[in-house]
Short mmCIF file of C-alpha atoms in Angstrom, two decimals:
data_model
loop_
_atom_site.label_atom_id
_atom_site.label_comp_id
_atom_site.label_asym_id
_atom_site.label_seq_id
_atom_site.Cartn_x
_atom_site.Cartn_y
_atom_site.Cartn_z
CA UNK A 722 0.23 -0.12 0.28
CA UNK A 723 1.54 3.29 -0.84
CA UNK A 724 1.76 6.58 1.12
CA UNK A 725 3.21 10.12 0.38
CA UNK A 726 5.39 10.88 4.12
CA UNK A 727 7.06 14.24 4.69
CA UNK A 728 10.23 13.22 7.00
CA UNK A 729 11.48 15.25 9.27
CA UNK A 730 14.22 15.00 11.80
CA UNK A 731 13.07 13.16 15.47
CA UNK A 732 9.32 13.71 14.52
CA UNK A 733 7.03 10.62 14.33
CA UNK A 734 4.72 10.01 11.65
CA UNK A 735 1.86 7.99 11.80
CA UNK A 736 1.94 5.71 8.77
CA UNK A 737 -1.01 2.09 9.12
CA UNK A 738 -2.20 3.19 12.56
CA UNK A 739 1.21 2.58 13.23
CA UNK A 740 3.89 5.54 14.88
CA UNK A 741 7.01 5.76 13.13
CA UNK A 742 10.73 7.65 13.27
CA UNK A 743 12.44 7.97 9.73
CA UNK A 744 15.44 10.55 10.69
CA UNK A 745 17.30 6.89 9.51
CA UNK A 746 16.21 6.97 6.21
CA UNK A 747 17.35 10.62 5.44
CA UNK A 748 20.93 10.11 3.48
CA UNK A 749 19.90 6.63 2.23
CA UNK A 750 18.85 5.48 -0.90
CA UNK A 751 15.87 5.29 -3.04
CA UNK A 752 14.47 1.74 -3.50
CA UNK A 753 15.67 1.03 -0.18
CA UNK A 754 13.36 -1.24 2.10
CA UNK A 755 13.74 -1.12 6.69
CA UNK A 756 11.84 -2.92 8.25
CA UNK A 757 10.18 -1.42 11.76
CA UNK A 758 11.85 -2.12 14.78
CA UNK A 759 10.56 -1.95 18.80
CA UNK A 760 10.05 1.81 19.24
CA UNK A 761 9.08 2.60 15.76
CA UNK A 762 12.86 2.96 14.61
CA UNK A 763 13.70 2.61 11.02
CA UNK A 764 17.09 0.04 10.35
CA UNK A 765 18.22 -0.53 7.00
CA UNK A 766 16.58 -4.78 6.28
CA UNK A 767 19.61 -6.73 5.53
CA UNK A 768 19.92 -9.14 2.74
CA UNK A 769 19.61 -12.66 2.40
CA UNK A 770 21.48 -14.78 1.57
CA UNK A 771 20.44 -18.14 3.34
CA UNK A 772 17.67 -19.41 1.92
CA UNK A 773 14.37 -18.71 4.30
CA UNK A 774 12.91 -22.26 6.02
CA UNK A 775 9.47 -20.89 5.08
CA UNK A 776 10.20 -21.64 1.73
CA UNK A 777 10.86 -25.79 1.66
CA UNK A 778 8.49 -27.53 4.11
CA UNK A 779 6.37 -30.77 2.83
CA UNK A 780 3.75 -30.17 0.57
CA UNK A 781 -0.15 -32.23 0.26
CA UNK A 782 -1.45 -33.63 -3.52
CA UNK A 783 -4.97 -32.16 -1.81
CA UNK A 784 -6.83 -30.15 0.46
CA UNK A 785 -10.02 -32.37 0.53
CA UNK A 786 -9.34 -33.51 4.14
CA UNK A 787 -8.36 -29.82 6.08
CA UNK A 788 -11.24 -28.84 8.02
CA UNK A 789 -10.75 -24.89 8.45
CA UNK A 790 -12.59 -24.54 11.82
CA UNK A 791 -10.40 -23.20 13.81
CA UNK A 792 -8.31 -25.96 16.08
CA UNK A 793 -4.94 -26.39 14.49
CA UNK A 794 -3.54 -23.40 15.14
CA UNK A 795 -1.99 -24.69 19.50
CA UNK A 796 -0.90 -20.44 19.86
CA UNK A 797 -3.42 -17.83 20.63
CA UNK A 798 -3.36 -14.39 20.30
CA UNK A 799 -1.83 -14.06 24.05
CA UNK A 800 1.45 -15.75 23.30
CA UNK A 801 1.31 -14.32 19.49
CA UNK A 802 2.01 -10.63 21.48
CA UNK A 803 3.96 -12.62 24.37
CA UNK A 804 6.51 -13.11 21.77
CA UNK A 805 5.65 -9.92 20.12
CA UNK A 806 6.92 -8.68 23.42
CA UNK A 807 9.80 -10.75 23.56
CA UNK A 808 11.60 -8.64 20.74
CA UNK A 809 11.24 -11.74 17.92
CA UNK A 810 10.95 -10.41 14.46
CA UNK A 811 8.20 -10.87 11.70
CA UNK A 812 9.75 -14.21 10.35
CA UNK A 813 10.42 -15.56 13.42
CA UNK A 814 6.22 -15.23 14.18
CA UNK A 815 5.28 -16.84 11.60
CA UNK A 816 7.57 -19.92 12.08
CA UNK A 817 6.01 -20.42 15.36
CA UNK A 818 2.89 -19.80 13.65
CA UNK A 819 4.13 -22.83 11.03
CA UNK A 820 5.10 -25.22 13.62
CA UNK A 821 2.36 -24.55 15.55
CA UNK A 822 0.41 -25.25 13.34
CA UNK A 823 -1.20 -29.22 12.80
CA UNK A 824 -2.42 -28.66 9.09
CA UNK A 825 0.30 -26.91 7.22
CA UNK A 826 1.80 -29.70 5.99
CA UNK A 827 -0.51 -31.48 5.08
CA UNK A 828 -1.84 -28.58 2.07
CA UNK A 829 -0.85 -27.86 -1.15
CA UNK A 830 2.11 -26.35 -1.80
CA UNK A 831 0.26 -23.40 -3.46
CA UNK A 832 -1.78 -23.56 -0.10
CA UNK A 833 1.86 -23.32 1.63
CA UNK A 834 2.82 -20.34 -0.32
CA UNK A 835 -0.51 -18.34 -0.07
CA UNK A 836 -0.74 -18.98 4.31
CA UNK A 837 3.37 -17.84 4.77
CA UNK A 838 1.84 -14.60 2.15
CA UNK A 839 -0.41 -13.83 4.09
CA UNK A 840 1.33 -14.27 7.43
CA UNK A 841 4.31 -11.84 6.54
CA UNK A 842 1.46 -9.44 5.04
CA UNK A 843 0.43 -9.49 8.81
CA UNK A 844 3.64 -9.87 11.24
CA UNK A 845 6.54 -8.54 8.70
CA UNK A 846 6.76 -4.73 9.04
CA UNK A 847 8.84 -3.60 6.25
CA UNK A 848 8.78 -0.46 4.40
CA UNK A 849 10.74 0.75 1.35
CA UNK A 850 11.10 4.71 0.54
CA UNK A 851 10.32 4.88 -3.26
CA UNK A 852 11.05 7.63 -5.02
CA UNK A 853 7.51 9.94 -5.91
CA UNK A 854 6.40 9.62 -9.86
CA UNK A 855 3.55 9.81 -11.92
CA UNK A 856 2.31 6.00 -11.90
CA UNK A 857 2.32 5.74 -7.90
CA UNK A 858 0.39 8.64 -7.25
CA UNK A 859 -1.55 8.12 -9.34
CA UNK A 860 -2.04 4.62 -8.10
CA UNK A 861 -2.14 5.47 -5.14
CA UNK A 862 -5.10 8.38 -5.05
CA UNK A 863 -6.49 5.51 -6.59
CA UNK A 864 -6.58 2.94 -3.84
CA UNK A 865 -7.00 5.24 -1.45
CA UNK A 866 -9.19 8.56 -2.08
CA UNK A 867 -10.61 8.39 -5.79
CA UNK A 868 -12.94 11.51 -5.03
CA UNK A 869 -10.18 13.28 -5.02
CA UNK A 870 -8.92 12.96 -8.79
CA UNK A 871 -12.83 12.51 -10.37
CA UNK A 872 -12.49 8.01 -10.95
CA UNK A 873 -9.85 9.07 -12.38
CA UNK A 874 -7.10 5.21 -13.27
CA UNK A 875 -4.03 5.38 -13.98
CA UNK A 876 -3.78 3.85 -16.51
CA UNK A 877 -6.26 6.30 -18.46
CA UNK A 878 -3.96 8.92 -16.90
CA UNK A 879 -1.27 7.84 -19.37
CA UNK A 880 -3.26 7.78 -22.02
CA UNK A 881 -4.85 11.52 -22.46
CA UNK A 882 -0.85 11.73 -21.49
CA UNK A 883 -0.41 10.34 -25.06
CA UNK A 884 -3.50 10.96 -26.25
CA UNK A 885 -2.97 14.97 -25.73
CA UNK A 886 1.10 14.68 -27.56
CA UNK A 887 2.93 15.84 -24.42
CA UNK A 888 6.55 16.59 -24.78
CA UNK A 889 8.74 19.16 -23.58
CA UNK A 890 8.58 22.35 -24.55
CA UNK A 891 5.18 22.77 -25.72
CA UNK A 892 3.53 25.01 -24.52
CA UNK A 893 -0.18 23.55 -23.05
CA UNK A 894 -3.62 24.86 -20.27
CA UNK A 895 -4.99 22.07 -18.52
CA UNK A 896 -8.09 22.43 -16.21
CA UNK A 897 -8.80 19.56 -14.13
CA UNK A 898 -9.18 19.47 -10.51
CA UNK A 899 -7.96 16.05 -9.74
CA UNK A 900 -5.67 17.20 -6.35
CA UNK A 901 -3.34 18.62 -9.08
CA UNK A 902 -2.64 14.71 -10.27
CA UNK A 903 -3.03 15.13 -14.32
CA UNK A 904 -1.05 19.01 -12.99
CA UNK A 905 2.08 16.98 -11.78
CA UNK A 906 2.05 13.87 -14.95
CA UNK A 907 2.30 16.26 -17.55
CA UNK A 908 5.20 18.84 -16.10
CA UNK A 909 6.17 15.08 -15.28
CA UNK A 910 6.54 15.03 -19.01
CA UNK A 911 7.55 17.83 -19.59
CA UNK A 912 11.12 17.05 -18.26
CA UNK A 913 11.01 21.77 -17.43
CA UNK A 914 10.73 23.15 -20.11
CA UNK A 915 8.21 24.35 -21.58
CA UNK A 916 5.18 26.27 -19.76
CA UNK A 917 2.28 25.13 -18.44
CA UNK A 918 -0.91 27.21 -17.58
CA UNK A 919 -3.18 25.69 -15.31
CA UNK A 920 -6.87 26.95 -15.43
CA UNK A 921 -8.52 26.54 -12.64
CA UNK A 922 -12.09 27.34 -11.23
CA UNK A 923 -12.86 29.66 -7.55
CA UNK A 924 -10.03 31.66 -6.14
CA UNK A 925 -7.26 30.38 -6.17
CA UNK A 926 -5.19 26.91 -7.60
CA UNK A 927 -5.28 23.18 -5.88
CA UNK A 928 -2.25 22.03 -5.97
CA UNK A 929 -1.50 19.75 -3.02
CA UNK A 930 -1.00 16.02 -5.64
CA UNK A 931 1.82 18.33 -7.42
CA UNK A 932 3.06 19.44 -3.90
CA UNK A 933 3.81 15.22 -3.70
CA UNK A 934 6.03 14.87 -6.39
CA UNK A 935 9.16 16.46 -5.56
CA UNK A 936 9.98 18.67 -8.58
CA UNK A 937 13.38 21.14 -8.35
CA UNK A 938 13.08 24.66 -8.24
CA UNK A 939 13.31 24.97 -11.78
CA UNK A 940 10.09 22.93 -12.58
CA UNK A 941 7.94 25.75 -11.35
CA UNK A 942 9.27 28.39 -12.77
CA UNK A 943 7.00 26.57 -16.10
CA UNK A 944 3.78 26.85 -14.08
CA UNK A 945 1.56 29.64 -14.85
CA UNK A 946 -1.90 30.56 -13.19
CA UNK A 947 -4.88 31.56 -15.16
CA UNK A 948 -8.05 32.06 -13.89
CA UNK A 949 -11.02 30.65 -15.71
CA UNK A 950 -13.02 32.75 -14.74
CA UNK A 951 -11.64 35.34 -17.00
CA UNK A 952 -11.28 33.28 -19.92
CA UNK A 953 -14.39 35.40 -21.70
CA UNK A 954 -13.19 39.00 -20.66
CA UNK A 955 -9.37 37.33 -21.70
CA UNK A 956 -11.35 36.84 -25.59
CA UNK A 957 -13.36 39.84 -25.98
CA UNK A 958 -10.56 41.88 -24.99
CA UNK A 959 -11.62 43.58 -21.74
CA UNK A 960 -8.71 42.30 -20.07
CA UNK A 961 -8.00 45.14 -17.16
CA UNK A 962 -4.44 43.25 -16.19
CA UNK A 963 -3.30 47.02 -14.33
CA UNK A 964 -3.60 47.54 -10.44
CA UNK A 965 -6.66 47.48 -9.13
CA UNK A 966 -7.61 51.52 -8.18
CA UNK A 967 -9.23 50.60 -4.22
CA UNK A 968 -5.32 49.19 -4.21
CA UNK A 969 -4.03 52.62 -5.14
CA UNK A 970 -7.45 55.00 -3.63
CA UNK A 971 -5.68 53.79 -0.10
CA UNK A 972 -1.94 53.75 0.24
CA UNK A 973 -2.91 57.60 -2.18
CA UNK A 974 -5.24 58.22 1.71
CA UNK A 975 -2.53 57.03 3.71
CA UNK A 976 0.36 58.41 1.40
CA UNK A 977 -1.77 61.89 1.99
CA UNK A 978 -1.29 64.14 5.22
CA UNK A 979 -4.77 65.14 6.80
CA UNK A 980 -5.91 68.23 7.34
CA UNK A 981 -6.30 68.80 11.36
CA UNK A 982 -2.79 67.22 10.87
CA UNK A 983 -1.62 70.15 8.95
CA UNK A 984 -3.53 73.47 10.89
CA UNK A 985 -1.87 72.00 14.18
CA UNK A 986 1.34 72.31 12.41
CA UNK A 987 0.75 75.52 10.94
CA UNK A 988 -0.36 76.80 14.29
CA UNK A 989 1.90 75.53 16.50
CA UNK A 990 4.64 76.68 13.64
CA UNK A 991 2.97 80.83 13.92
CA UNK A 992 2.47 80.43 18.07
CA UNK A 993 6.24 79.28 18.10
CA UNK A 994 8.02 82.22 15.29
CA UNK A 995 8.86 85.51 15.86
CA UNK A 996 5.83 88.16 15.89
CA UNK A 997 5.04 90.56 17.64
CA UNK A 998 3.19 91.40 20.70
CA UNK A 999 3.31 91.27 24.72
CA UNK A 1000 5.42 88.26 25.04
CA UNK A 1001 8.87 89.55 22.38
CA UNK A 1002 11.18 89.60 23.88
CA UNK A 1003 10.37 87.24 26.30
CA UNK A 1004 12.46 83.40 26.79
CA UNK A 1005 10.48 80.60 25.11
CA UNK A 1006 8.98 77.81 27.43
CA UNK A 1007 9.06 74.41 25.67
CA UNK A 1008 6.96 71.88 27.52
CA UNK A 1009 6.88 68.20 27.28
CA UNK A 1010 4.53 65.92 26.85
CA UNK A 1011 4.14 62.69 27.30
CA UNK A 1012 2.15 60.74 25.59
CA UNK A 1013 -0.52 58.41 27.11
CA UNK A 1014 -0.88 54.64 26.48
CA UNK A 1015 -4.31 55.55 24.75
CA UNK A 1016 -2.27 57.40 22.43
CA UNK A 1017 0.66 55.62 21.97
CA UNK A 1018 -1.54 52.10 21.57
CA UNK A 1019 -3.31 54.01 17.96
CA UNK A 1020 0.48 54.72 17.16
CA UNK A 1021 0.92 51.52 17.05
CA UNK A 1022 -2.37 50.13 15.15
CA UNK A 1023 -1.77 52.24 12.52
CA UNK A 1024 2.22 51.52 12.28
CA UNK A 1025 0.77 47.57 12.24
CA UNK A 1026 -2.07 49.11 10.17
CA UNK A 1027 0.13 50.82 7.54
CA UNK A 1028 2.21 47.18 7.12
CA UNK A 1029 -0.60 45.14 7.25
CA UNK A 1030 -1.33 47.52 4.29
CA UNK A 1031 1.49 47.06 2.06
CA UNK A 1032 1.93 43.12 2.48
CA UNK A 1033 -1.19 43.56 0.33
CA UNK A 1034 -0.68 45.20 -1.96
CA UNK A 1035 2.42 43.66 -2.55
CA UNK A 1036 0.21 40.11 -3.12
CA UNK A 1037 -2.30 41.53 -5.05
CA UNK A 1038 1.20 43.24 -7.60
CA UNK A 1039 2.90 39.79 -7.77
CA UNK A 1040 -0.61 38.39 -8.51
CA UNK A 1041 -1.18 40.79 -11.09
CA UNK A 1042 2.10 40.46 -12.48
CA UNK A 1043 1.74 36.30 -12.71
CA UNK A 1044 -2.53 36.90 -14.43
CA UNK A 1045 -0.96 39.62 -16.58
CA UNK A 1046 1.99 36.85 -17.96
CA UNK A 1047 -0.82 34.01 -18.02
CA UNK A 1048 -2.93 36.94 -19.81
CA UNK A 1049 -0.14 36.76 -22.69
CA UNK A 1050 1.05 33.27 -23.33
CA UNK A 1051 -2.57 32.54 -23.49
CA UNK A 1052 -3.18 35.63 -25.99
CA UNK A 1053 -1.20 34.30 -28.83
CA UNK A 1054 -4.16 30.95 -29.32
CA UNK A 1055 -0.37 29.10 -30.19
CA UNK A 1056 -0.89 27.08 -27.53
CA UNK A 1057 0.08 22.79 -28.33
CA UNK A 1058 -2.11 21.12 -26.59
CA UNK A 1059 -5.09 21.02 -23.94
CA UNK A 1060 -6.03 19.03 -21.29
CA UNK A 1061 -9.64 18.65 -19.13
CA UNK A 1062 -10.13 16.61 -16.66
CA UNK A 1063 -13.00 18.00 -14.12
CA UNK A 1064 -16.15 17.67 -12.89
CA UNK A 1065 -17.68 19.98 -13.77
CA UNK A 1066 -19.14 19.96 -17.13
CA UNK A 1067 -16.97 19.89 -20.18
CA UNK A 1068 -18.60 21.26 -22.27
CA UNK A 1069 -18.49 24.81 -21.78
CA UNK A 1070 -14.93 24.75 -21.13
CA UNK A 1071 -14.22 22.93 -23.70
CA UNK A 1072 -15.63 25.22 -25.84
CA UNK A 1073 -14.14 27.55 -24.36
CA UNK A 1074 -10.58 26.63 -23.97
CA UNK A 1075 -10.36 25.07 -27.81
CA UNK A 1076 -10.02 29.29 -28.50
CA UNK A 1077 -6.26 28.71 -27.69
CA UNK A 1078 -5.07 26.30 -29.82
CA UNK A 1079 -2.85 26.57 -32.48
CA UNK A 1080 -4.17 24.89 -35.77
CA UNK A 1081 -3.21 21.08 -36.76
CA UNK A 1082 -3.41 19.68 -32.13
CA UNK A 1083 -5.07 17.71 -29.95
CA UNK A 1084 -7.15 18.31 -26.94
CA UNK A 1085 -7.88 15.76 -24.14
CA UNK A 1086 -11.20 15.10 -22.59
CA UNK A 1087 -12.02 13.15 -19.69
CA UNK A 1088 -14.71 12.95 -17.39
CA UNK A 1089 -15.91 9.59 -14.85
CA UNK A 1090 -19.52 9.42 -17.99
CA UNK A 1091 -20.14 9.42 -21.18
CA UNK A 1092 -23.14 11.43 -21.58
CA UNK A 1093 -20.79 14.86 -20.98
CA UNK A 1094 -18.84 13.78 -23.76
CA UNK A 1095 -21.04 12.78 -25.55
CA UNK A 1096 -22.54 16.22 -25.58
CA UNK A 1097 -19.56 17.70 -26.54
CA UNK A 1098 -18.88 15.52 -28.90
CA UNK A 1099 -22.00 16.57 -30.70
CA UNK A 1100 -21.61 20.37 -29.71
CA UNK A 1101 -18.53 20.73 -31.86
CA UNK A 1102 -19.51 19.22 -34.77
CA UNK A 1103 -21.93 21.47 -35.23
CA UNK A 1104 -19.83 24.25 -34.27
CA UNK A 1105 -17.37 22.65 -37.06
CA UNK A 1106 -18.57 24.39 -39.83
CA UNK A 1107 -19.54 28.47 -38.03
CA UNK A 1108 -16.32 28.68 -35.59
CA UNK A 1109 -12.81 29.82 -37.55
CA UNK A 1110 -11.31 26.63 -35.59
CA UNK A 1111 -13.10 23.52 -36.89
CA UNK A 1112 -12.33 19.72 -34.77
CA UNK A 1113 -11.29 17.01 -36.96
CA UNK A 1114 -10.97 12.65 -35.78
CA UNK A 1115 -13.17 12.92 -32.98
CA UNK A 1116 -13.08 9.94 -30.94
CA UNK A 1117 -14.75 8.68 -28.01
CA UNK A 1118 -13.25 6.19 -26.07
CA UNK A 1119 -13.71 4.29 -22.71
CA UNK A 1120 -9.96 2.39 -20.96
CA UNK A 1121 -10.92 -1.80 -19.80
CA UNK A 1122 -8.27 -2.86 -17.27
CA UNK A 1123 -7.08 -6.80 -15.29
CA UNK A 1124 -4.14 -7.18 -14.13
CA UNK A 1125 -3.13 -11.01 -13.95
CA UNK A 1126 -1.65 -12.46 -10.98
CA UNK A 1127 2.39 -14.60 -13.14
CA UNK A 1128 2.66 -17.56 -11.17
CA UNK A 1129 4.17 -21.22 -11.53
CA UNK A 1130 2.31 -23.23 -13.14
CA UNK A 1131 -1.16 -20.95 -12.18
CA UNK A 1132 -0.96 -18.07 -14.02
CA UNK A 1133 -4.89 -16.64 -14.19
CA UNK A 1134 -6.70 -12.87 -14.51
CA UNK A 1135 -7.24 -11.35 -10.96
CA UNK A 1136 -11.04 -12.50 -9.98
CA UNK A 1137 -11.36 -8.62 -8.53
CA UNK A 1138 -11.35 -5.72 -10.88
CA UNK A 1139 -11.39 -2.76 -11.39
CA UNK A 1140 -15.35 -1.82 -13.30
CA UNK A 1141 -14.45 1.37 -15.35
CA UNK A 1142 -11.92 4.16 -15.60
CA UNK A 1143 -14.48 6.60 -17.31
CA UNK A 1144 -14.20 8.23 -21.02
CA UNK A 1145 -12.15 9.91 -22.97
CA UNK A 1146 -12.82 12.47 -25.59
CA UNK A 1147 -10.07 13.26 -27.87
CA UNK A 1148 -9.24 15.32 -31.35
CA UNK A 1149 -7.60 17.70 -33.20
CA UNK A 1150 -7.73 21.16 -34.00
CA UNK A 1151 -7.86 22.27 -37.60
CA UNK A 1152 -8.44 25.72 -39.26
CA UNK A 1153 -11.21 25.58 -41.07
CA UNK A 1154 -11.28 29.61 -43.26
CA UNK A 1155 -7.14 29.18 -44.66
CA UNK A 1156 -9.45 25.41 -45.81
CA UNK A 1157 -11.51 26.83 -47.36
CA UNK A 1158 -9.37 29.08 -49.08
CA UNK A 1159 -7.05 26.71 -50.52
CA UNK A 1160 -9.48 25.56 -51.94
CA UNK A 1161 -11.70 28.03 -53.65
CA UNK A 1162 -8.21 29.00 -54.98
CA UNK A 1163 -7.53 25.51 -56.34
CA UNK A 1164 -10.78 25.13 -57.97
CA UNK A 1165 -10.03 28.87 -60.05
CA UNK A 1166 -6.65 28.07 -60.82
CA UNK A 1167 -8.48 24.81 -62.08
CA UNK A 1168 -8.73 24.66 -65.86
CA UNK A 1169 -12.51 24.00 -67.10
CA UNK A 1170 -12.20 19.93 -67.76
CA UNK A 1171 -12.52 19.39 -71.83
CA UNK A 1172 -15.53 17.74 -73.50
CA UNK A 1173 -14.79 14.67 -75.99
CA UNK A 1174 -16.17 14.48 -79.06
CA UNK A 1175 -17.93 12.10 -79.87
CA UNK A 1176 -17.67 10.69 -83.43
CA UNK A 1177 -20.04 8.29 -84.65
CA UNK A 1178 -19.23 4.70 -86.73
CA UNK A 1179 -21.19 2.99 -88.85
CA UNK A 1180 -19.89 -0.92 -89.94
#
């Protein structure tokens, strides 16, 4: 069972209902296996040089005389817990179970191996540290939390990357609500070269799955985000990427001093200057006023307000710059691919984002159900005769996956299998305006066919 863990020194983490300390795994190679010892600490597992005693056992011819009445095992649950407290490892406990089983030697060889495999899974605590990859994360999400990735199966994700022609150096548009899994798969396939524009709904992009890939910093430099709600404004040319008017007004108000302060300063200047009157020639009296606690608190509050305002302005400015960069990438309408996999209805999303694709570029749409994709198929066929950018090679497919057990003399399909992996709609964009112009020009340049003169011959 796969699980995502964040390594930290002297901090225990929960894994499969067990607390673990992972500091000894830091610095080890990937694919290294560790054995969980007492206290939740890890010890590198040593390579087995000798054949285990559980590998070669006496076996029976069949299992017809074996009765599963629960009385064949002499060890009780308390005895097994006592063995664990004595420090016996998983392999030693399994050997004790085999020695105290009255029916183990009567089982067939296949049944014995199945029994040992089941007990190893229960009593042996072994952890293998793997490098995060698209395949591992897709299998983990599909096995643990399929609802977070819209029940997207890993073989369907592989087909999406292939049909979308994802490669290094391209410019790909991605709209997904699969916790960032599809986005991470696209970035992994591109290898840190090219541009990826993530179209996101709501207030901000969701990239939880993307963080689990552990990409180096230069991978994130290729990622840009753009809100899906601003697509219509961008297509209409009314998108404003300038500084917000509210923040500009707040900053101008904060920089302009108040009239009361100016009048107070002017009054102090008038009274403190050299002027005629009764007090002329007398020494000036200077009064030192100590601010009250309320005034000090008011000043601190104003300073804190100014700092927060500046931080807000910086965040909004950074967000505005990112929006401007993403908008500039989309305005060219020369994207090399489009990937859609979301819980929303794909029809309006596809019809809006397909306009940013260059001609002769692929697009792929995933849905858990086929009815939304049938509607997309129909609308694309209808719009092909009206819109500037039409599509060809439309295909609506579903994927079928079944695992096989491959063992000596017992290779067969696994009885339990996934019911469905979703549906894919794929196609290629074409420039119909150019095609019509080329066909009309060809019709003009081509000379009319000559009529053949028929002569009648008499026999």
